[in-house]
Amino acid sequence: MTPAVRCLDDAEVDRLLTLDDAVTTLRRALGSEPAMAPVSMPKALGTWPDGSLHALGAHWTSSGYAGVKTWINTSAGAQSVYCLFDTAAGGLLGIFRARSLGRLRTAAVGALGLQAMVPADTGTLALLGTGRQARAQLAGAAAVLPLTRVRVWSPTTEHRTSFSAAMADEFGIEVIPAGSVADAVRDVGAVVTVTRARAPFLRAADLRPDVHINAMGAILPGAAELDADVVRSARSVVVDDVASALENSTELRTALRDDPGFSGRVSPLGEVLRAPGVVRPGLTIFKSVGLGACDLVLAVRVYEAARLGAADHTRTDPTTTQAQEK
């Protein structure tokens, strides 16, 4: 008998999946042996002057699942949806509103990048960007590091001031607005960038020589956060997916153009989770452009939690509600 399709909205996803659970689940799946790990599809992307359309999928035949997330971004708004399938029977298992799923995935992937590449006692962080994903990135960092002080930069004074005050209240740590990028990153152990910048703003001269950078923004063609000298200075560059990152990251494409041997310095996150010794001491970068396997792993976790729960999730179609996606 074909199972009923489970339709979940963002509130249900938030109820069924915590950030800590997302980090643990992703670490276990991505760090598993390649034969057992989920396999991502190449990212599909279409752009036009006022927006972009994306699709990101994966299959996980060892667990019996496949899925695809698709989303649209425009100046007027954004929407996203995730479809989960059964690889054995070929059936549709679930349709989820994907705003919360995407937020949790992005936060958890960022947390894994920090956990894998930053000393465990790192207490200082610079957060560059105060947009829709910034709070999730700070939550991810706070979940894996003993943060005591965070400096926040945004080009808009009001944004960085109000965001810093709100985050200090929420996380109970010192969160300070910084007047410049250089002030924000001075002497911190880790930097998280999460912007839609069209031109690089983070320079190597402003950074500690042993700093780690989680570059979580600038995922569209032509966007960039890191100056070329930052990427050149990196001893280790880790990405969620090598082929996708070298194709979709402006910063990494530029580095590869300038140095054809650059790709040899780039490692996938799964390899680092299995063998942390591949990360060299010095300035390090984790660049995330999105990985279908991560969405799939968390969608499976949510689906199985819903299936085991007592609530009936088969009656509400989440595509009839509104949500926004970065």
mmCIF file of N, CA, C and O in Angstrom, residues 44-139:
data_model
loop_
_atom_site.group_PDB
_atom_site.id
_atom_site.type_symbol
_atom_site.label_atom_id
_atom_site.label_comp_id
_atom_site.label_asym_id
_atom_site.label_seq_id
_atom_site.Cartn_x
_atom_site.Cartn_y
_atom_site.Cartn_z
ATOM 1 N N ALA A 44 21.194 23.149 -9.910
ATOM 2 C CA ALA A 44 20.633 23.821 -11.084
ATOM 3 C C ALA A 44 20.282 25.249 -10.695
ATOM 4 O O ALA A 44 19.713 25.491 -9.626
ATOM 5 N N LEU A 45 20.624 26.192 -11.551
ATOM 6 C CA LEU A 45 20.417 27.602 -11.242
ATOM 7 C C LEU A 45 20.030 28.357 -12.499
ATOM 8 O O LEU A 45 20.671 28.218 -13.545
ATOM 9 N N GLY A 46 18.966 29.129 -12.388
ATOM 10 C CA GLY A 46 18.577 30.045 -13.453
ATOM 11 C C GLY A 46 18.430 31.437 -12.876
ATOM 12 O O GLY A 46 17.909 31.601 -11.770
ATOM 13 N N THR A 47 18.925 32.442 -13.579
ATOM 14 C CA THR A 47 18.853 33.814 -13.076
ATOM 15 C C THR A 47 18.257 34.739 -14.124
ATOM 16 O O THR A 47 18.313 34.463 -15.330
ATOM 17 N N TRP A 48 17.673 35.823 -13.656
ATOM 18 C CA TRP A 48 17.185 36.899 -14.502
ATOM 19 C C TRP A 48 17.388 38.196 -13.728
ATOM 20 O O TRP A 48 17.780 38.150 -12.556
ATOM 21 N N PRO A 49 17.197 39.346 -14.327
ATOM 22 C CA PRO A 49 17.570 40.593 -13.643
ATOM 23 C C PRO A 49 16.949 40.775 -12.266
ATOM 24 O O PRO A 49 17.565 41.393 -11.391
ATOM 25 N N ASP A 50 15.770 40.226 -12.046
ATOM 26 C CA ASP A 50 15.082 40.479 -10.784
ATOM 27 C C ASP A 50 14.987 39.258 -9.879
ATOM 28 O O ASP A 50 14.264 39.273 -8.884
ATOM 29 N N GLY A 51 15.705 38.166 -10.213
ATOM 30 C CA GLY A 51 15.561 37.007 -9.345
ATOM 31 C C GLY A 51 16.357 35.807 -9.802
ATOM 32 O O GLY A 51 17.146 35.862 -10.749
ATOM 33 N N SER A 52 16.119 34.692 -9.113
ATOM 34 C CA SER A 52 16.826 33.449 -9.425
ATOM 35 C C SER A 52 15.965 32.259 -9.018
ATOM 36 O O SER A 52 15.151 32.340 -8.093
ATOM 37 N N LEU A 53 16.153 31.147 -9.728
ATOM 38 C CA LEU A 53 15.455 29.894 -9.455
ATOM 39 C C LEU A 53 16.505 28.810 -9.252
ATOM 40 O O LEU A 53 17.436 28.679 -10.051
ATOM 41 N N HIS A 54 16.357 28.021 -8.170
ATOM 42 C CA HIS A 54 17.366 27.039 -7.786
ATOM 43 C C HIS A 54 16.730 25.660 -7.614
ATOM 44 O O HIS A 54 15.560 25.546 -7.250
ATOM 45 N N ALA A 55 17.537 24.626 -7.818
ATOM 46 C CA ALA A 55 17.133 23.262 -7.484
ATOM 47 C C ALA A 55 18.359 22.511 -6.981
ATOM 48 O O ALA A 55 19.443 22.617 -7.559
ATOM 49 N N LEU A 56 18.171 21.777 -5.887
ATOM 50 C CA LEU A 56 19.281 21.095 -5.231
ATOM 51 C C LEU A 56 18.756 19.759 -4.727
ATOM 52 O O LEU A 56 17.814 19.722 -3.928
ATOM 53 N N GLY A 57 19.335 18.662 -5.205
ATOM 54 C CA GLY A 57 18.816 17.352 -4.835
ATOM 55 C C GLY A 57 19.900 16.373 -4.449
ATOM 56 O O GLY A 57 21.099 16.661 -4.536
ATOM 57 N N ALA A 58 19.470 15.180 -4.019
ATOM 58 C CA ALA A 58 20.407 14.127 -3.627
ATOM 59 C C ALA A 58 19.658 12.806 -3.559
ATOM 60 O O ALA A 58 18.434 12.775 -3.436
ATOM 61 N N HIS A 59 20.422 11.713 -3.630
ATOM 62 C CA HIS A 59 19.853 10.392 -3.364
ATOM 63 C C HIS A 59 20.697 9.700 -2.308
ATOM 64 O O HIS A 59 21.908 9.914 -2.203
ATOM 65 N N TRP A 60 20.040 8.868 -1.529
ATOM 66 C CA TRP A 60 20.670 8.182 -0.395
ATOM 67 C C TRP A 60 20.146 6.756 -0.403
ATOM 68 O O TRP A 60 19.326 6.364 0.410
ATOM 69 N N THR A 61 20.634 5.990 -1.369
ATOM 70 C CA THR A 61 20.050 4.674 -1.606
ATOM 71 C C THR A 61 20.289 3.710 -0.456
ATOM 72 O O THR A 61 19.496 2.795 -0.239
ATOM 73 N N SER A 62 21.360 3.906 0.307
ATOM 74 C CA SER A 62 21.593 3.025 1.454
ATOM 75 C C SER A 62 20.519 3.202 2.519
ATOM 76 O O SER A 62 20.297 2.307 3.340
ATOM 77 N N SER A 63 19.832 4.348 2.501
ATOM 78 C CA SER A 63 18.738 4.592 3.441
ATOM 79 C C SER A 63 17.368 4.544 2.779
ATOM 80 O O SER A 63 16.346 4.606 3.468
ATOM 81 N N GLY A 64 17.340 4.487 1.432
ATOM 82 C CA GLY A 64 16.069 4.345 0.732
ATOM 83 C C GLY A 64 15.365 5.643 0.393
ATOM 84 O O GLY A 64 14.157 5.634 0.128
ATOM 85 N N TYR A 65 16.098 6.764 0.353
ATOM 86 C CA TYR A 65 15.456 8.050 0.131
ATOM 87 C C TYR A 65 16.154 8.840 -0.981
ATOM 88 O O TYR A 65 17.355 8.685 -1.220
ATOM 89 N N ALA A 66 15.381 9.707 -1.619
ATOM 90 C CA ALA A 66 15.910 10.724 -2.526
ATOM 91 C C ALA A 66 15.036 11.958 -2.361
ATOM 92 O O ALA A 66 13.891 11.869 -1.902
ATOM 93 N N GLY A 67 15.577 13.112 -2.717
ATOM 94 C CA GLY A 67 14.773 14.318 -2.557
ATOM 95 C C GLY A 67 15.352 15.491 -3.306
ATOM 96 O O GLY A 67 16.511 15.473 -3.731
ATOM 97 N N VAL A 68 14.527 16.506 -3.472
ATOM 98 C CA VAL A 68 14.961 17.720 -4.158
ATOM 99 C C VAL A 68 14.303 18.929 -3.505
ATOM 100 O O VAL A 68 13.131 18.895 -3.138
ATOM 101 N N LYS A 69 15.098 19.965 -3.338
ATOM 102 C CA LYS A 69 14.601 21.253 -2.854
ATOM 103 C C LYS A 69 14.644 22.235 -4.011
ATOM 104 O O LYS A 69 15.631 22.298 -4.750
ATOM 105 N N THR A 70 13.580 22.980 -4.175
ATOM 106 C CA THR A 70 13.579 24.031 -5.187
ATOM 107 C C THR A 70 13.085 25.318 -4.552
ATOM 108 O O THR A 70 12.230 25.291 -3.666
ATOM 109 N N TRP A 71 13.682 26.431 -4.968
ATOM 110 C CA TRP A 71 13.284 27.708 -4.391
ATOM 111 C C TRP A 71 13.494 28.839 -5.382
ATOM 112 O O TRP A 71 14.282 28.733 -6.318
ATOM 113 N N ILE A 72 12.736 29.893 -5.156
ATOM 114 C CA ILE A 72 12.805 31.078 -5.995
ATOM 115 C C ILE A 72 13.082 32.286 -5.112
ATOM 116 O O ILE A 72 12.562 32.394 -3.998
ATOM 117 N N ASN A 73 13.941 33.160 -5.584
ATOM 118 C CA ASN A 73 14.232 34.434 -4.925
ATOM 119 C C ASN A 73 13.923 35.567 -5.888
ATOM 120 O O ASN A 73 14.401 35.555 -7.031
ATOM 121 N N THR A 74 13.136 36.532 -5.448
ATOM 122 C CA THR A 74 12.891 37.736 -6.238
ATOM 123 C C THR A 74 12.929 38.935 -5.302
ATOM 124 O O THR A 74 12.920 38.783 -4.075
ATOM 125 N N SER A 75 12.938 40.122 -5.870
ATOM 126 C CA SER A 75 12.931 41.319 -5.034
ATOM 127 C C SER A 75 11.623 41.451 -4.264
ATOM 128 O O SER A 75 11.564 42.124 -3.233
ATOM 129 N N ALA A 76 10.569 40.787 -4.734
ATOM 130 C CA ALA A 76 9.267 40.873 -4.069
ATOM 131 C C ALA A 76 9.074 39.807 -2.997
ATOM 132 O O ALA A 76 8.158 39.901 -2.181
ATOM 133 N N GLY A 77 9.921 38.774 -2.978
ATOM 134 C CA GLY A 77 9.756 37.717 -1.994
ATOM 135 C C GLY A 77 10.423 36.434 -2.445
ATOM 136 O O GLY A 77 11.086 36.387 -3.490
ATOM 137 N N ALA A 78 10.240 35.398 -1.662
ATOM 138 C CA ALA A 78 10.885 34.116 -1.940
ATOM 139 C C ALA A 78 10.022 32.980 -1.410
ATOM 140 O O ALA A 78 9.261 33.155 -0.457
ATOM 141 N N GLN A 79 10.142 31.821 -2.051
ATOM 142 C CA GLN A 79 9.407 30.631 -1.634
ATOM 143 C C GLN A 79 10.294 29.414 -1.840
ATOM 144 O O GLN A 79 11.163 29.399 -2.723
ATOM 145 N N SER A 80 10.067 28.366 -1.037
ATOM 146 C CA SER A 80 10.843 27.140 -1.198
ATOM 147 C C SER A 80 10.005 25.939 -0.786
ATOM 148 O O SER A 80 9.109 26.044 0.057
ATOM 149 N N VAL A 81 10.309 24.787 -1.392
ATOM 150 C CA VAL A 81 9.591 23.557 -1.076
ATOM 151 C C VAL A 81 10.546 22.381 -1.226
ATOM 152 O O VAL A 81 11.480 22.419 -2.044
ATOM 153 N N TYR A 82 10.348 21.349 -0.404
ATOM 154 C CA TYR A 82 11.163 20.136 -0.482
ATOM 155 C C TYR A 82 10.255 18.943 -0.756
ATOM 156 O O TYR A 82 9.219 18.773 -0.100
ATOM 157 N N CYS A 83 10.656 18.102 -1.719
ATOM 158 C CA CYS A 83 9.922 16.874 -2.044
ATOM 159 C C CYS A 83 10.802 15.672 -1.717
ATOM 160 O O CYS A 83 11.945 15.589 -2.186
ATOM 161 N N LEU A 84 10.264 14.743 -0.928
ATOM 162 C CA LEU A 84 10.996 13.553 -0.494
ATOM 163 C C LEU A 84 10.390 12.318 -1.149
ATOM 164 O O LEU A 84 9.158 12.148 -1.161
ATOM 165 N N PHE A 85 11.263 11.438 -1.685
ATOM 166 C CA PHE A 85 10.822 10.265 -2.424
ATOM 167 C C PHE A 85 11.396 8.980 -1.823
ATOM 168 O O PHE A 85 12.414 8.994 -1.133
ATOM 169 N N ASP A 86 10.735 7.872 -2.152
ATOM 170 C CA ASP A 86 11.161 6.528 -1.774
ATOM 171 C C ASP A 86 11.917 5.930 -2.959
ATOM 172 O O ASP A 86 11.356 5.767 -4.044
ATOM 173 N N THR A 87 13.207 5.589 -2.779
ATOM 174 C CA THR A 87 13.990 5.080 -3.906
ATOM 175 C C THR A 87 13.647 3.637 -4.264
ATOM 176 O O THR A 87 13.961 3.183 -5.368
ATOM 177 N N ALA A 88 13.017 2.903 -3.358
ATOM 178 C CA ALA A 88 12.665 1.513 -3.652
ATOM 179 C C ALA A 88 11.367 1.426 -4.449
ATOM 180 O O ALA A 88 11.294 0.756 -5.482
ATOM 181 N N ALA A 89 10.336 2.130 -3.985
ATOM 182 C CA ALA A 89 9.023 2.048 -4.630
ATOM 183 C C ALA A 89 8.779 3.172 -5.629
ATOM 184 O O ALA A 89 7.820 3.118 -6.404
ATOM 185 N N GLY A 90 9.624 4.200 -5.598
ATOM 186 C CA GLY A 90 9.433 5.316 -6.512
ATOM 187 C C GLY A 90 8.284 6.222 -6.140
ATOM 188 O O GLY A 90 7.766 6.947 -6.992
ATOM 189 N N GLY A 91 7.875 6.200 -4.880
ATOM 190 C CA GLY A 91 6.733 7.000 -4.454
ATOM 191 C C GLY A 91 7.132 8.320 -3.824
ATOM 192 O O GLY A 91 8.253 8.493 -3.346
ATOM 193 N N LEU A 92 6.188 9.251 -3.833
ATOM 194 C CA LEU A 92 6.356 10.530 -3.143
ATOM 195 C C LEU A 92 5.970 10.341 -1.685
ATOM 196 O O LEU A 92 4.862 9.899 -1.379
ATOM 197 N N LEU A 93 6.892 10.680 -0.778
ATOM 198 C CA LEU A 93 6.659 10.482 0.654
ATOM 199 C C LEU A 93 6.249 11.755 1.376
ATOM 200 O O LEU A 93 5.452 11.707 2.317
ATOM 201 N N GLY A 94 6.824 12.879 0.972
ATOM 202 C CA GLY A 94 6.541 14.098 1.710
ATOM 203 C C GLY A 94 6.767 15.346 0.886
ATOM 204 O O GLY A 94 7.571 15.354 -0.050
ATOM 205 N N ILE A 95 6.026 16.391 1.237
ATOM 206 C CA ILE A 95 6.208 17.725 0.676
ATOM 207 C C ILE A 95 6.300 18.673 1.861
ATOM 208 O O ILE A 95 5.371 18.753 2.665
ATOM 209 N N PHE A 96 7.436 19.349 1.977
ATOM 210 C CA PHE A 96 7.670 20.208 3.136
ATOM 211 C C PHE A 96 7.892 21.643 2.679
ATOM 212 O O PHE A 96 8.603 21.885 1.704
ATOM 213 N N ARG A 97 7.317 22.579 3.405
ATOM 214 C CA ARG A 97 7.783 23.950 3.302
ATOM 215 C C ARG A 97 9.239 23.953 3.748
ATOM 216 O O ARG A 97 9.581 23.355 4.766
ATOM 217 N N ALA A 98 10.111 24.623 3.019
ATOM 218 C CA ALA A 98 11.546 24.425 3.242
ATOM 219 C C ALA A 98 12.260 25.620 3.843
ATOM 220 O O ALA A 98 13.486 25.625 3.907
ATOM 221 N N ARG A 99 11.530 26.631 4.324
ATOM 222 C CA ARG A 99 12.234 27.761 4.932
ATOM 223 C C ARG A 99 12.970 27.319 6.199
ATOM 224 O O ARG A 99 14.164 27.570 6.363
ATOM 225 N N SER A 100 12.260 26.661 7.112
ATOM 226 C CA SER A 100 12.902 26.221 8.355
ATOM 227 C C SER A 100 13.948 25.153 8.083
ATOM 228 O O SER A 100 15.018 25.146 8.700
ATOM 229 N N LEU A 101 13.641 24.241 7.163
ATOM 230 C CA LEU A 101 14.604 23.200 6.817
ATOM 231 C C LEU A 101 15.896 23.823 6.292
ATOM 232 O O LEU A 101 16.998 23.431 6.687
ATOM 233 N N GLY A 102 15.766 24.828 5.411
ATOM 234 C CA GLY A 102 16.950 25.489 4.873
ATOM 235 C C GLY A 102 17.718 26.260 5.928
ATOM 236 O O GLY A 102 18.955 26.262 5.941
ATOM 237 N N ARG A 103 16.996 26.930 6.817
ATOM 238 C CA ARG A 103 17.658 27.684 7.887
ATOM 239 C C ARG A 103 18.440 26.749 8.804
ATOM 240 O O ARG A 103 19.596 27.022 9.157
ATOM 241 N N LEU A 104 17.822 25.630 9.183
ATOM 242 C CA LEU A 104 18.498 24.675 10.055
ATOM 243 C C LEU A 104 19.681 24.021 9.350
ATOM 244 O O LEU A 104 20.738 23.807 9.952
ATOM 245 N N ARG A 105 19.513 23.708 8.079
ATOM 246 C CA ARG A 105 20.618 23.110 7.326
ATOM 247 C C ARG A 105 21.797 24.064 7.227
ATOM 248 O O ARG A 105 22.949 23.688 7.477
ATOM 249 N N THR A 106 21.526 25.326 6.889
ATOM 250 C CA THR A 106 22.611 26.292 6.747
ATOM 251 C C THR A 106 23.323 26.519 8.073
ATOM 252 O O THR A 106 24.558 26.589 8.135
ATOM 253 N N ALA A 107 22.556 26.628 9.155
ATOM 254 C CA ALA A 107 23.157 26.815 10.476
ATOM 255 C C ALA A 107 23.978 25.603 10.882
ATOM 256 O O ALA A 107 25.088 25.734 11.419
ATOM 257 N N ALA A 108 23.450 24.406 10.629
ATOM 258 C CA ALA A 108 24.151 23.188 11.030
ATOM 259 C C ALA A 108 25.415 22.969 10.204
ATOM 260 O O ALA A 108 26.452 22.545 10.737
ATOM 261 N N VAL A 109 25.363 23.260 8.911
ATOM 262 C CA VAL A 109 26.560 23.125 8.074
ATOM 263 C C VAL A 109 27.628 24.116 8.525
ATOM 264 O O VAL A 109 28.819 23.780 8.625
ATOM 265 N N GLY A 110 27.219 25.350 8.814
ATOM 266 C CA GLY A 110 28.174 26.319 9.337
ATOM 267 C C GLY A 110 28.782 25.860 10.649
ATOM 268 O O GLY A 110 29.990 26.000 10.879
ATOM 269 N N ALA A 111 27.951 25.296 11.520
ATOM 270 C CA ALA A 111 28.450 24.783 12.796
ATOM 271 C C ALA A 111 29.459 23.665 12.583
ATOM 272 O O ALA A 111 30.492 23.602 13.265
ATOM 273 N N LEU A 112 29.202 22.779 11.619
ATOM 274 C CA LEU A 112 30.138 21.695 11.335
ATOM 275 C C LEU A 112 31.466 22.232 10.812
ATOM 276 O O LEU A 112 32.537 21.715 11.156
ATOM 277 N N GLY A 113 31.407 23.272 9.959
ATOM 278 C CA GLY A 113 32.641 23.876 9.474
ATOM 279 C C GLY A 113 33.487 24.420 10.613
ATOM 280 O O GLY A 113 34.710 24.237 10.646
ATOM 281 N N LEU A 114 32.845 25.081 11.565
ATOM 282 C CA LEU A 114 33.566 25.600 12.729
ATOM 283 C C LEU A 114 34.080 24.466 13.609
ATOM 284 O O LEU A 114 35.228 24.473 14.060
ATOM 285 N N GLN A 115 33.231 23.500 13.857
ATOM 286 C CA GLN A 115 33.601 22.391 14.734
ATOM 287 C C GLN A 115 34.783 21.605 14.179
ATOM 288 O O GLN A 115 35.651 21.145 14.931
ATOM 289 N N ALA A 116 34.842 21.471 12.851
ATOM 290 C CA ALA A 116 35.897 20.677 12.228
ATOM 291 C C ALA A 116 37.206 21.441 12.063
ATOM 292 O O ALA A 116 38.270 20.831 11.953
ATOM 293 N N MET A 117 37.156 22.799 12.071
ATOM 294 C CA MET A 117 38.328 23.557 11.648
ATOM 295 C C MET A 117 38.802 24.606 12.647
ATOM 296 O O MET A 117 39.813 25.271 12.400
ATOM 297 N N VAL A 118 38.100 24.773 13.755
ATOM 298 C CA VAL A 118 38.445 25.804 14.732
ATOM 299 C C VAL A 118 38.794 25.135 16.055
ATOM 300 O O VAL A 118 38.131 24.171 16.455
ATOM 301 N N PRO A 119 39.824 25.612 16.777
ATOM 302 C CA PRO A 119 40.101 25.060 18.106
ATOM 303 C C PRO A 119 38.864 25.092 18.990
ATOM 304 O O PRO A 119 38.096 26.064 18.982
ATOM 305 N N ALA A 120 38.676 24.042 19.753
ATOM 306 C CA ALA A 120 37.440 23.882 20.522
ATOM 307 C C ALA A 120 37.248 24.943 21.589
ATOM 308 O O ALA A 120 36.126 25.145 22.066
ATOM 309 N N ASP A 121 38.332 25.647 21.979
ATOM 310 C CA ASP A 121 38.213 26.664 23.025
ATOM 311 C C ASP A 121 38.060 28.080 22.462
ATOM 312 O O ASP A 121 38.166 29.060 23.208
ATOM 313 N N THR A 122 37.799 28.215 21.166
ATOM 314 C CA THR A 122 37.650 29.537 20.554
ATOM 315 C C THR A 122 36.433 30.255 21.121
ATOM 316 O O THR A 122 35.313 29.754 21.047
ATOM 317 N N GLY A 123 36.657 31.454 21.675
ATOM 318 C CA GLY A 123 35.561 32.181 22.312
ATOM 319 C C GLY A 123 35.199 33.488 21.639
ATOM 320 O O GLY A 123 34.232 34.142 22.041
ATOM 321 N N THR A 124 35.965 33.902 20.609
ATOM 322 C CA THR A 124 35.704 35.179 19.944
ATOM 323 C C THR A 124 35.359 34.949 18.480
ATOM 324 O O THR A 124 35.953 34.101 17.808
ATOM 325 N N LEU A 125 34.398 35.726 17.999
ATOM 326 C CA LEU A 125 33.880 35.531 16.645
ATOM 327 C C LEU A 125 33.507 36.881 16.054
ATOM 328 O O LEU A 125 33.005 37.761 16.761
ATOM 329 N N ALA A 126 33.735 37.035 14.758
ATOM 330 C CA ALA A 126 33.208 38.179 14.014
ATOM 331 C C ALA A 126 32.123 37.673 13.082
ATOM 332 O O ALA A 126 32.333 36.699 12.344
ATOM 333 N N LEU A 127 30.971 38.312 13.115
ATOM 334 C CA LEU A 127 29.855 37.973 12.233
ATOM 335 C C LEU A 127 29.654 39.137 11.278
ATOM 336 O O LEU A 127 29.289 40.238 11.695
ATOM 337 N N LEU A 128 29.896 38.899 9.998
ATOM 338 C CA LEU A 128 29.802 39.942 8.985
ATOM 339 C C LEU A 128 28.534 39.720 8.178
ATOM 340 O O LEU A 128 28.453 38.815 7.347
ATOM 341 N N GLY A 129 27.528 40.539 8.472
ATOM 342 C CA GLY A 129 26.217 40.401 7.860
ATOM 343 C C GLY A 129 25.144 40.286 8.926
ATOM 344 O O GLY A 129 25.352 39.634 9.958
ATOM 345 N N THR A 130 24.000 40.924 8.686
ATOM 346 C CA THR A 130 22.903 40.888 9.656
ATOM 347 C C THR A 130 21.575 40.552 8.982
ATOM 348 O O THR A 130 20.513 40.898 9.483
ATOM 349 N N GLY A 131 21.630 39.871 7.843
ATOM 350 C CA GLY A 131 20.417 39.534 7.105
ATOM 351 C C GLY A 131 19.699 38.328 7.675
ATOM 352 O O GLY A 131 19.917 37.916 8.820
ATOM 353 N N ARG A 132 18.856 37.708 6.845
ATOM 354 C CA ARG A 132 17.957 36.658 7.316
ATOM 355 C C ARG A 132 18.677 35.420 7.839
ATOM 356 O O ARG A 132 18.150 34.699 8.683
ATOM 357 N N GLN A 133 19.882 35.144 7.340
ATOM 358 C CA GLN A 133 20.597 33.950 7.782
ATOM 359 C C GLN A 133 21.581 34.227 8.916
ATOM 360 O O GLN A 133 22.169 33.296 9.470
ATOM 361 N N ALA A 134 21.770 35.488 9.282
ATOM 362 C CA ALA A 134 22.807 35.822 10.261
ATOM 363 C C ALA A 134 22.509 35.237 11.639
ATOM 364 O O ALA A 134 23.399 34.698 12.306
ATOM 365 N N ARG A 135 21.270 35.336 12.078
ATOM 366 C CA ARG A 135 20.920 34.812 13.396
ATOM 367 C C ARG A 135 21.152 33.299 13.456
ATOM 368 O O ARG A 135 21.663 32.768 14.443
ATOM 369 N N ALA A 136 20.794 32.595 12.378
ATOM 370 C CA ALA A 136 20.995 31.148 12.340
ATOM 371 C C ALA A 136 22.477 30.797 12.387
ATOM 372 O O ALA A 136 22.881 29.819 13.034
ATOM 373 N N GLN A 137 23.318 31.584 11.709
ATOM 374 C CA GLN A 137 24.749 31.312 11.743
ATOM 375 C C GLN A 137 25.328 31.536 13.137
ATOM 376 O O GLN A 137 26.192 30.782 13.588
ATOM 377 N N LEU A 138 24.848 32.562 13.826
ATOM 378 C CA LEU A 138 25.313 32.781 15.189
ATOM 379 C C LEU A 138 24.845 31.656 16.106
ATOM 380 O O LEU A 138 25.605 31.181 16.964
ATOM 381 N N ALA A 139 23.623 31.199 15.914
ATOM 382 C CA ALA A 139 23.122 30.080 16.714
ATOM 383 C C ALA A 139 23.958 28.827 16.477
ATOM 384 O O ALA A 139 24.286 28.090 17.418
#
